[in-house]
Amino acid sequence: MSKNKTVYLCSECGADSPKWQGQCPGCGAWNTLVESVAEEKSASHRRFQSPMSAAKAQPLAEIEAHEAVRISTGIREFDRPLGGGLVAGGVVLIGGDPGIGKSTLLLQTLAKLSERVDALYISGEESGEQVALRARRLGIAASRLKLLTEINLEKILALLKSERPEVAVVDSIQTLWSEQLNSAPGSVAQVRECAAQLTRLAKQIAITIILVGHVTKEGALAGPRVLEHVVDTVLYFEGDTHSSFRLIRAVKNRFGAVNELGVFAMTETGLKSVDNPSALFLSQHERDVPGTAILVTQEGARPLLVEIQALVDSAHGNPRRLTVGLDAQRLAMLLAVLHRHAGIACFDQDVFINAVGGVRIIEPAADLAVALAIVSSLKNRALPDKLIVFGEVGLAGEIRPAPRGQERLKEAAKLGFTHAIVPRANLPRRPIPGIHVTGVARIDDAVRTCSS
Ligand code: TYD
Ligand code: MG
């Protein structure tokens, strides 16, 4: 088999070099050159110069657009982050830590799908026997699902072309290798090339391909997020592997909304959809404890109640700031705001913050809950019982409104919470039965409201 020529491209500036070098000849960055397939430039270049082939723009109104036909996965909480189901010709990337349940979920999904469509599971990580064993444990051994254990990209492409399954899973993209490159499987060059080729084929023959990708220690999908640009939908598996709950979050979706969450529980027989997840991330305390605040966060279409825990303790040496499930930079900012605008100093204290249940919170509306949990821990005074909090804190000490405040309050009331501290702009126009809502405009107001 003849090999295409390879070149080394700088991942920072795009300069190319015929051989690998430690430093990019273009921008001088170190260790940025990655192998990739050399494109045949001359032919396309010549065509481009001919006036006959000038591209033609089309009025948007004249383009016929059809709503993409969705193939439901048969698993409701998986359909949700996908935006309602899989799309023919769409490529989905599912990332997550090893052992979080990617293979389990996809095997369950394909088994369900194979009742209605042709489905193919391509495993590069596990042997056929291992997959069959898992299927038996999941109670889906009798499904019509087809399995291929292969890591050679060219062979996989050929099989997809001849068999044309409606849905195919590649588990995982890091195990594949293309004959056109010399680099080892899992290298940036291989991962990118394999994903690009599979994506091209998916569009060409209109099949859905789901790629599994491992997350590196730094939290990126291997190959500095190279894959996220290539595919249509990017989903991340989240959750603490020690707890049984798993979340799937859409971070990019060309066919739907982002930040939709799917919620699952890992059981003896695989992943099960969780019907009513809003109260999952609360821990049960026998009595009021200082340092906790209940946040109502809005993830996609549904509000979730999440307990935010803070521990503020005298520092020995350099004070430490650690967060689990929340942004550490944001914590530093909040501590500064608390000091300047509410007179609460933590510079000689260690501050640890945790979002219960392994959920990751990215919205700024979590600020007020974090701030009040910190104050509660520092003063060793529990916040009032049955209280929920949300709101963004600004650098000037102001409390900014959060989107969809009413829905958050209603969900909290439904779960039996009786008090709320929220941004003044989020005060409901009409009272919500069962919950007394206090609006605050500034961080010092909020702190005072809690301690009175
Ligand atoms: P797996 O799906 O292989 O994770 P990944 O493909 O993301 O690396 O493994 C998920 C974990 O879940 C594994 O450690 C075993 C556990 N598990 C269950 O608890 N119940 C089950 O039914 C199965 C199949 C796995
Ligand atoms: Mg796996």
Coordinates of C-alpha atoms and ligand atoms in Angstrom, one line a residue:
M1 CA 0.0 0.0 0.0
S2 CA 1.5 3.3 -1.0
K3 CA 1.8 5.9 1.7
N4 CA 0.8 9.5 1.1
K5 CA 3.4 12.1 1.8
T6 CA 3.3 13.4 5.3
V7 CA 4.2 16.9 6.5
Y8 CA 4.6 18.4 10.0
L9 CA 2.2 21.2 10.8
C10 CA 2.5 23.6 13.7
S11 CA -0.6 23.5 15.8
E12 CA -0.1 27.1 16.8
C13 CA 0.5 29.0 13.5
G14 CA 0.0 26.3 10.8
A15 CA 3.5 26.6 9.3
D16 CA 4.6 23.4 7.7
S17 CA 7.9 21.6 7.7
P18 CA 9.0 18.4 5.8
K19 CA 10.5 16.9 8.9
W20 CA 9.9 17.0 12.6
Q21 CA 11.6 19.7 14.6
G22 CA 11.5 20.7 18.2
Q23 CA 10.8 24.3 17.4
C24 CA 8.4 25.6 14.8
P25 CA 10.3 27.4 12.0
G26 CA 7.3 29.8 11.6
C27 CA 6.4 31.1 15.0
G28 CA 9.3 29.7 17.2
A29 CA 6.9 27.8 19.5
W30 CA 8.3 24.6 21.0
N31 CA 6.9 21.1 20.6
T32 CA 4.0 22.2 18.4
L33 CA 4.7 20.3 15.2
V34 CA 2.4 17.4 14.5
E35 CA 2.4 14.9 11.7
S36 CA -0.4 15.2 9.2
V37 CA -1.2 14.0 5.7
A38 CA 0.1 16.3 2.9
E39 CA -2.7 17.6 0.8
E40 CA -2.3 17.5 -3.0
K41 CA -2.2 21.3 -3.5
S42 CA -1.3 21.8 -7.1
A43 CA -4.4 20.4 -8.8
S44 CA -6.9 22.2 -6.6
H45 CA -4.8 25.3 -6.8
R46 CA -4.9 25.4 -10.6
R47 CA -8.7 24.8 -10.6
F48 CA -9.1 27.7 -8.2
Q49 CA -7.4 30.1 -10.6
S50 CA -9.6 29.3 -13.5
P51 CA -12.5 31.8 -13.8
M52 CA -14.9 29.0 -14.9
S53 CA -14.9 27.5 -11.4
A54 CA -15.5 30.6 -9.3
A55 CA -17.8 29.8 -6.4
K56 CA -21.3 31.1 -6.6
A57 CA -23.2 32.4 -3.6
Q58 CA -26.9 31.7 -3.2
P59 CA -29.6 33.8 -1.6
L60 CA -30.4 32.2 1.8
A61 CA -34.1 32.4 1.1
E62 CA -33.7 30.1 -1.9
I63 CA -32.0 27.3 0.0
E64 CA -34.4 24.6 0.8
A65 CA -34.0 23.6 4.5
H66 CA -35.6 20.5 6.0
E67 CA -35.7 19.8 9.7
A68 CA -33.2 17.0 10.3
V69 CA -34.9 13.7 10.9
R70 CA -34.2 12.5 14.4
I71 CA -33.5 8.9 15.3
S72 CA -34.5 8.5 18.9
T73 CA -31.9 6.5 20.9
G74 CA -34.7 5.0 22.9
I75 CA -33.0 6.3 26.1
R76 CA -34.7 9.6 27.1
E77 CA -31.9 11.1 29.1
F78 CA -29.5 10.5 26.2
D79 CA -31.9 12.0 23.6
R80 CA -32.0 15.2 25.8
P81 CA -28.4 16.4 25.4
L82 CA -28.4 15.2 21.8
G83 CA -31.3 17.7 21.1
G84 CA -33.9 15.1 20.6
G85 CA -32.1 12.2 19.0
L86 CA -29.4 11.3 16.5
V87 CA -29.3 12.9 13.1
A88 CA -28.4 11.1 9.9
G89 CA -25.0 12.3 8.7
G90 CA -24.3 13.7 12.2
V91 CA -21.1 12.9 14.1
V92 CA -21.2 12.9 17.9
L93 CA -18.2 12.8 20.2
I94 CA -18.6 11.5 23.7
G95 CA -15.8 12.4 26.1
G96 CA -15.2 11.4 29.7
D97 CA -12.8 9.9 32.2
P98 CA -12.0 6.2 31.9
G99 CA -14.5 4.0 33.7
I100 CA -17.3 6.6 33.8
G101 CA -19.6 4.5 31.7
K102 CA -19.1 5.5 28.0
S103 CA -18.9 2.0 26.7
T104 CA -21.8 0.9 28.9
L105 CA -24.1 3.6 27.7
L106 CA -23.3 3.2 24.1
L107 CA -23.7 -0.6 24.2
Q108 CA -27.1 -0.1 25.8
T109 CA -28.0 2.5 23.3
L110 CA -27.0 0.5 20.3
A111 CA -28.8 -2.6 21.6
K112 CA -32.0 -0.5 21.9
L113 CA -31.4 1.1 18.4
S114 CA -30.8 -2.3 16.8
E115 CA -34.4 -3.2 17.4
R116 CA -35.3 -0.5 14.8
V117 CA -32.2 0.2 12.6
D118 CA -28.9 -1.4 11.6
A119 CA -26.4 -0.7 14.3
L120 CA -22.7 -1.5 14.4
Y121 CA -20.4 -1.3 17.5
I122 CA -16.7 -1.0 16.6
S123 CA -14.5 -1.8 19.5
G124 CA -10.8 -1.1 19.5
E125 CA -10.4 -1.4 23.2
E126 CA -12.1 -4.5 24.2
S127 CA -12.2 -8.0 22.6
G128 CA -15.4 -9.4 21.2
E129 CA -15.6 -11.7 24.2
Q130 CA -15.4 -8.8 26.7
V131 CA -18.1 -6.9 24.9
A132 CA -20.3 -10.0 24.7
L133 CA -19.8 -10.6 28.4
R134 CA -20.8 -7.0 29.3
A135 CA -23.9 -7.3 27.0
R136 CA -24.9 -10.5 28.9
R137 CA -24.5 -8.7 32.2
L138 CA -26.7 -5.8 30.8
G139 CA -29.3 -8.3 29.7
I140 CA -29.0 -7.3 26.0
A141 CA -27.1 -10.3 24.7
A142 CA -29.9 -11.3 22.3
S143 CA -30.0 -8.0 20.4
R144 CA -29.4 -7.8 16.6
L145 CA -26.4 -5.5 17.2
K146 CA -23.3 -6.2 15.1
L147 CA -19.8 -6.1 16.5
L148 CA -16.5 -5.4 14.9
T149 CA -13.2 -5.4 16.7
E150 CA -10.8 -3.5 14.5
I151 CA -8.4 -0.5 14.9
N152 CA -7.3 -0.1 11.2
L153 CA -9.1 3.0 9.9
E154 CA -9.0 2.0 6.2
K155 CA -10.6 -1.4 7.0
I156 CA -13.3 0.3 9.1
L157 CA -14.1 2.8 6.4
A158 CA -14.4 0.0 3.8
L159 CA -16.8 -1.9 6.1
L160 CA -18.9 1.1 6.8
K161 CA -19.1 1.8 3.1
S162 CA -20.2 -1.7 2.2
E163 CA -22.5 -2.4 5.2
R164 CA -24.0 1.1 5.6
P165 CA -25.3 0.7 9.2
E166 CA -27.6 3.6 10.2
V167 CA -25.7 4.1 13.4
A168 CA -22.1 3.2 14.2
V169 CA -20.1 3.6 17.4
V170 CA -16.3 3.8 17.4
D171 CA -15.0 3.0 20.9
S172 CA -12.5 4.7 21.1
I173 CA -11.1 7.2 18.6
Q174 CA -7.8 7.0 20.4
T175 CA -7.2 3.4 19.5
L176 CA -7.6 3.9 15.7
W177 CA -4.7 4.3 13.3
S178 CA -4.5 5.2 9.7
E179 CA -2.0 3.6 7.4
Q180 CA -1.3 7.1 5.9
L181 CA 0.5 8.3 9.0
N182 CA 3.6 7.0 10.8
S183 CA 2.6 8.3 14.2
A184 CA 1.3 5.9 16.9
P185 CA -2.4 5.4 17.6
G186 CA -3.6 8.0 20.1
S187 CA -1.3 10.7 18.8
V188 CA -2.8 14.0 17.9
A189 CA -2.1 13.4 14.2
Q190 CA -3.8 10.0 14.2
V191 CA -6.8 11.1 16.2
R192 CA -7.4 14.1 14.0
E193 CA -7.0 12.3 10.8
C194 CA -9.2 9.3 11.8
A195 CA -11.9 11.6 13.1
A196 CA -11.8 13.7 9.9
Q197 CA -12.0 10.7 7.6
L198 CA -14.9 9.2 9.6
T199 CA -16.7 12.5 9.6
R200 CA -16.3 12.9 5.8
L201 CA -17.7 9.4 5.3
A202 CA -20.6 10.0 7.6
K203 CA -21.7 13.0 5.6
Q204 CA -21.1 11.3 2.3
I205 CA -23.3 8.2 3.0
A206 CA -25.6 9.9 5.6
I207 CA -24.9 7.6 8.5
T208 CA -24.6 8.6 12.2
I209 CA -21.2 8.0 13.8
I210 CA -20.6 8.2 17.6
L211 CA -17.0 8.6 18.5
V212 CA -15.8 7.8 22.1
G213 CA -12.9 9.9 23.3
H214 CA -10.9 9.8 26.4
V215 CA -10.2 12.8 28.4
T216 CA -6.6 13.6 29.3
K217 CA -5.5 14.6 32.8
E218 CA -5.8 18.2 31.8
G219 CA -9.4 17.7 31.1
A220 CA -9.1 18.0 27.3
L221 CA -10.0 15.4 24.8
A222 CA -6.7 14.1 23.5
G223 CA -5.4 16.2 20.7
P224 CA -5.8 19.7 22.2
R225 CA -9.5 19.7 21.5
V226 CA -8.8 19.1 17.8
L227 CA -11.8 16.9 17.6
E228 CA -14.4 19.4 18.8
H229 CA -14.1 21.4 15.6
V230 CA -14.5 18.4 13.4
V231 CA -17.6 16.9 14.8
D232 CA -21.2 18.2 15.0
T233 CA -22.0 17.4 18.6
V234 CA -19.7 17.2 21.6
L235 CA -21.0 15.5 24.8
Y236 CA -19.1 15.1 28.0
F237 CA -19.7 12.5 30.7
E238 CA -19.4 14.0 34.1
G239 CA -19.9 12.8 37.7
D240 CA -17.9 11.4 40.5
T241 CA -17.0 7.8 39.7
H242 CA -17.5 7.0 43.4
S243 CA -21.1 8.1 43.4
S244 CA -23.6 6.4 41.2
F245 CA -24.9 9.4 39.4
R246 CA -23.6 10.3 35.9
L247 CA -24.4 13.4 33.9
I248 CA -24.1 13.9 30.1
R249 CA -23.7 17.5 29.1
A250 CA -23.8 18.9 25.6
V251 CA -21.0 21.5 25.1
K252 CA -21.4 21.9 21.4
N253 CA -24.4 20.9 19.3
R254 CA -25.0 21.9 15.7
F255 CA -28.5 20.3 16.0
G256 CA -29.7 21.5 19.3
A257 CA -29.2 23.6 22.4
V258 CA -26.1 23.3 24.5
N259 CA -25.8 22.8 28.3
E260 CA -28.7 20.4 28.2
L261 CA -28.1 17.7 30.8
G262 CA -28.9 14.0 30.8
V263 CA -29.0 12.4 34.2
F264 CA -28.3 8.7 34.8
A265 CA -27.7 6.3 37.7
M266 CA -25.2 3.5 37.3
T267 CA -26.7 0.3 38.5
E268 CA -25.9 -3.4 38.5
T269 CA -27.5 -3.6 35.1
G270 CA -26.1 -0.6 33.4
L271 CA -27.1 3.1 33.2
K272 CA -30.7 4.0 34.0
S273 CA -32.4 7.3 33.2
V274 CA -33.2 9.4 36.3
D275 CA -36.7 10.8 36.0
N276 CA -36.7 13.6 38.5
P277 CA -33.1 14.7 39.1
S278 CA -33.7 18.1 40.8
A279 CA -33.1 16.8 44.3
L280 CA -30.2 14.5 43.6
F281 CA -27.4 16.8 44.6
L282 CA -28.4 17.5 48.1
S283 CA -26.8 15.7 51.0
Q284 CA -28.9 14.7 54.0
H285 CA -27.8 16.5 57.2
E286 CA -29.4 15.5 60.5
R287 CA -29.2 19.1 61.7
D288 CA -28.1 22.4 60.3
V289 CA -24.5 22.6 59.5
P290 CA -22.4 25.7 58.9
G291 CA -20.8 26.1 55.5
T292 CA -23.5 24.8 53.2
A293 CA -25.9 26.7 50.9
I294 CA -28.4 25.2 48.5
L295 CA -28.2 26.6 45.0
V296 CA -30.8 26.3 42.4
T297 CA -29.0 26.1 39.1
Q298 CA -30.6 26.0 35.7
E299 CA -29.0 23.4 33.5
G300 CA -30.6 23.5 30.1
A301 CA -34.4 23.1 30.4
R302 CA -34.4 21.9 34.0
P303 CA -33.6 23.5 37.3
L304 CA -31.4 21.4 39.6
L305 CA -30.8 21.9 43.3
V306 CA -27.2 21.5 44.3
E307 CA -25.7 21.8 47.7
I308 CA -22.6 24.0 47.8
Q309 CA -20.2 23.3 50.6
A310 CA -17.5 25.6 51.9
L311 CA -14.8 24.9 54.5
V312 CA -12.9 28.0 55.7
D313 CA -10.1 27.1 58.1
S314 CA -7.0 28.9 59.5
A315 CA -4.2 28.6 57.1
H316 CA -0.7 27.4 58.0
G317 CA 1.6 29.1 55.5
N318 CA 0.2 30.1 52.2
P319 CA -3.6 30.0 52.2
R320 CA -5.1 27.5 49.8
R321 CA -8.1 27.9 47.6
L322 CA -9.5 24.7 46.2
T323 CA -12.7 24.0 44.3
V324 CA -14.4 20.8 43.2
G325 CA -17.0 21.3 40.5
L326 CA -16.7 25.1 40.4
D327 CA -14.3 27.5 38.8
A328 CA -11.2 28.3 41.0
Q329 CA -10.7 31.7 39.4
R330 CA -14.2 32.7 40.2
L331 CA -13.6 31.8 43.9
A332 CA -10.6 34.1 44.0
M333 CA -12.8 36.9 42.6
L334 CA -15.6 36.2 45.1
L335 CA -13.2 36.3 48.0
A336 CA -12.0 39.7 46.9
V337 CA -15.6 41.0 46.5
L338 CA -16.5 39.7 50.0
H339 CA -13.5 41.6 51.4
R340 CA -14.0 44.9 49.6
H341 CA -17.7 45.1 49.7
A342 CA -18.8 43.2 52.7
G343 CA -15.8 43.5 55.0
I344 CA -15.3 39.7 55.2
A345 CA -11.6 38.8 55.1
C346 CA -10.3 35.4 54.3
F347 CA -6.6 36.2 53.4
D348 CA -5.3 34.1 56.4
Q349 CA -7.7 31.2 55.7
D350 CA -7.8 28.1 53.6
V351 CA -10.9 28.0 51.5
F352 CA -12.3 24.8 50.1
I353 CA -15.5 24.7 47.9
N354 CA -17.3 21.6 46.8
A355 CA -20.4 21.0 44.7
V356 CA -22.1 17.9 46.1
G357 CA -22.5 14.8 43.9
G358 CA -19.8 15.5 41.3
V359 CA -21.8 18.0 39.3
R360 CA -19.9 20.7 37.5
I361 CA -21.4 24.2 37.7
I362 CA -20.4 26.7 35.1
E363 CA -23.1 29.4 35.4
P364 CA -22.2 32.6 37.3
A365 CA -25.5 32.4 39.1
A366 CA -23.8 30.1 41.6
D367 CA -21.8 33.0 43.0
L368 CA -24.1 34.0 45.7
A369 CA -24.5 30.5 47.1
V370 CA -20.7 30.1 47.2
A371 CA -20.3 33.5 48.9
L372 CA -22.9 32.7 51.6
A373 CA -21.5 29.2 52.2
I374 CA -18.1 30.8 52.8
V375 CA -19.5 33.4 55.2
S376 CA -21.4 30.7 57.0
S377 CA -18.3 28.5 57.4
L378 CA -16.1 31.4 58.5
K379 CA -18.6 32.6 61.1
N380 CA -19.5 29.0 62.1
R381 CA -23.2 29.8 61.8
A382 CA -25.5 27.7 59.7
L383 CA -27.7 29.4 57.1
P384 CA -31.5 29.3 57.9
D385 CA -33.1 25.9 57.3
K386 CA -34.9 25.3 54.0
L387 CA -33.2 28.2 52.3
I388 CA -32.2 28.4 48.6
V389 CA -30.0 30.9 47.0
F390 CA -29.0 32.0 43.5
G391 CA -27.5 35.1 41.8
E392 CA -24.4 36.4 40.1
V393 CA -22.0 38.6 42.1
G394 CA -20.3 41.5 40.2
L395 CA -16.9 43.0 40.9
A396 CA -18.7 46.2 42.3
G397 CA -20.5 44.0 44.9
E398 CA -23.8 44.1 43.1
I399 CA -26.0 41.1 42.8
R400 CA -27.0 40.5 39.2
P401 CA -30.1 38.6 38.1
A402 CA -30.0 35.0 36.9
P403 CA -32.0 33.8 33.9
R404 CA -35.3 32.1 34.5
G405 CA -35.6 33.0 38.2
Q406 CA -39.3 32.1 38.4
E407 CA -38.7 28.6 37.3
R408 CA -35.9 28.1 39.8
L409 CA -38.1 29.4 42.6
K410 CA -41.0 27.2 41.6
E411 CA -38.8 24.1 41.6
A412 CA -37.5 25.0 45.1
A413 CA -41.0 25.5 46.4
K414 CA -42.0 22.2 44.9
L415 CA -39.2 20.4 46.8
G416 CA -40.3 22.0 50.1
F417 CA -38.0 24.9 50.4
T418 CA -39.6 27.8 52.3
H419 CA -37.1 30.7 52.0
A420 CA -35.1 32.2 49.1
I421 CA -32.4 34.9 48.8
V422 CA -32.2 36.0 45.2
P423 CA -31.2 39.1 43.2
R424 CA -33.7 41.9 43.6
A425 CA -34.4 41.8 39.8
N426 CA -35.5 38.2 40.1
L427 CA -38.2 38.9 42.7
P428 CA -41.4 37.3 41.4
R429 CA -44.2 39.7 40.5
R430 CA -46.8 37.5 42.1
P431 CA -45.9 35.6 45.3
I432 CA -45.1 31.9 44.8
P433 CA -47.1 29.7 47.2
G434 CA -45.0 28.1 49.9
I435 CA -41.8 30.1 49.5
H436 CA -40.9 33.5 51.0
V437 CA -38.5 35.3 48.7
T438 CA -36.1 38.1 49.7
G439 CA -34.5 40.2 47.0
V440 CA -31.0 41.6 47.6
A441 CA -29.1 44.2 45.5
R442 CA -25.6 44.0 47.0
I443 CA -23.4 41.4 48.6
D444 CA -23.4 43.1 52.0
D445 CA -27.3 43.1 51.9
A446 CA -27.2 39.3 51.3
V447 CA -24.7 38.7 54.1
R448 CA -26.8 40.8 56.5
T449 CA -30.1 39.1 55.5
C450 CA -28.6 35.7 56.4
S451 CA -27.2 36.7 59.8
S452 CA -30.2 38.6 61.0
Ligands
TYD1 P1 -17.2 1.5 31.1 O1 -18.5 1.7 30.5 O2 -16.3 0.5 30.5 O3 -16.5 3.0 31.1 P2 -15.7 3.7 30.0 O4 -16.0 3.1 28.7 O5 -16.2 5.1 30.1 O6 -14.3 3.6 30.3 O7 -17.3 1.2 32.7 C1 -18.1 1.8 33.6 C2 -18.0 1.3 35.0 O8 -19.2 1.0 35.5 C3 -17.1 0.1 35.2 O9 -16.1 0.4 36.1 C4 -18.0 -0.9 35.8 C5 -19.3 -0.2 36.1 N1 -20.5 -0.9 35.7 C6 -21.6 -1.0 36.6 O10 -21.6 -0.5 37.7 N2 -22.7 -1.7 36.1 C7 -22.8 -2.2 34.9 O11 -23.9 -2.8 34.6 C8 -21.7 -2.1 34.0 C9 -21.7 -2.8 32.7 C10 -20.6 -1.5 34.5
MG2 MG -14.7 2.0 27.4

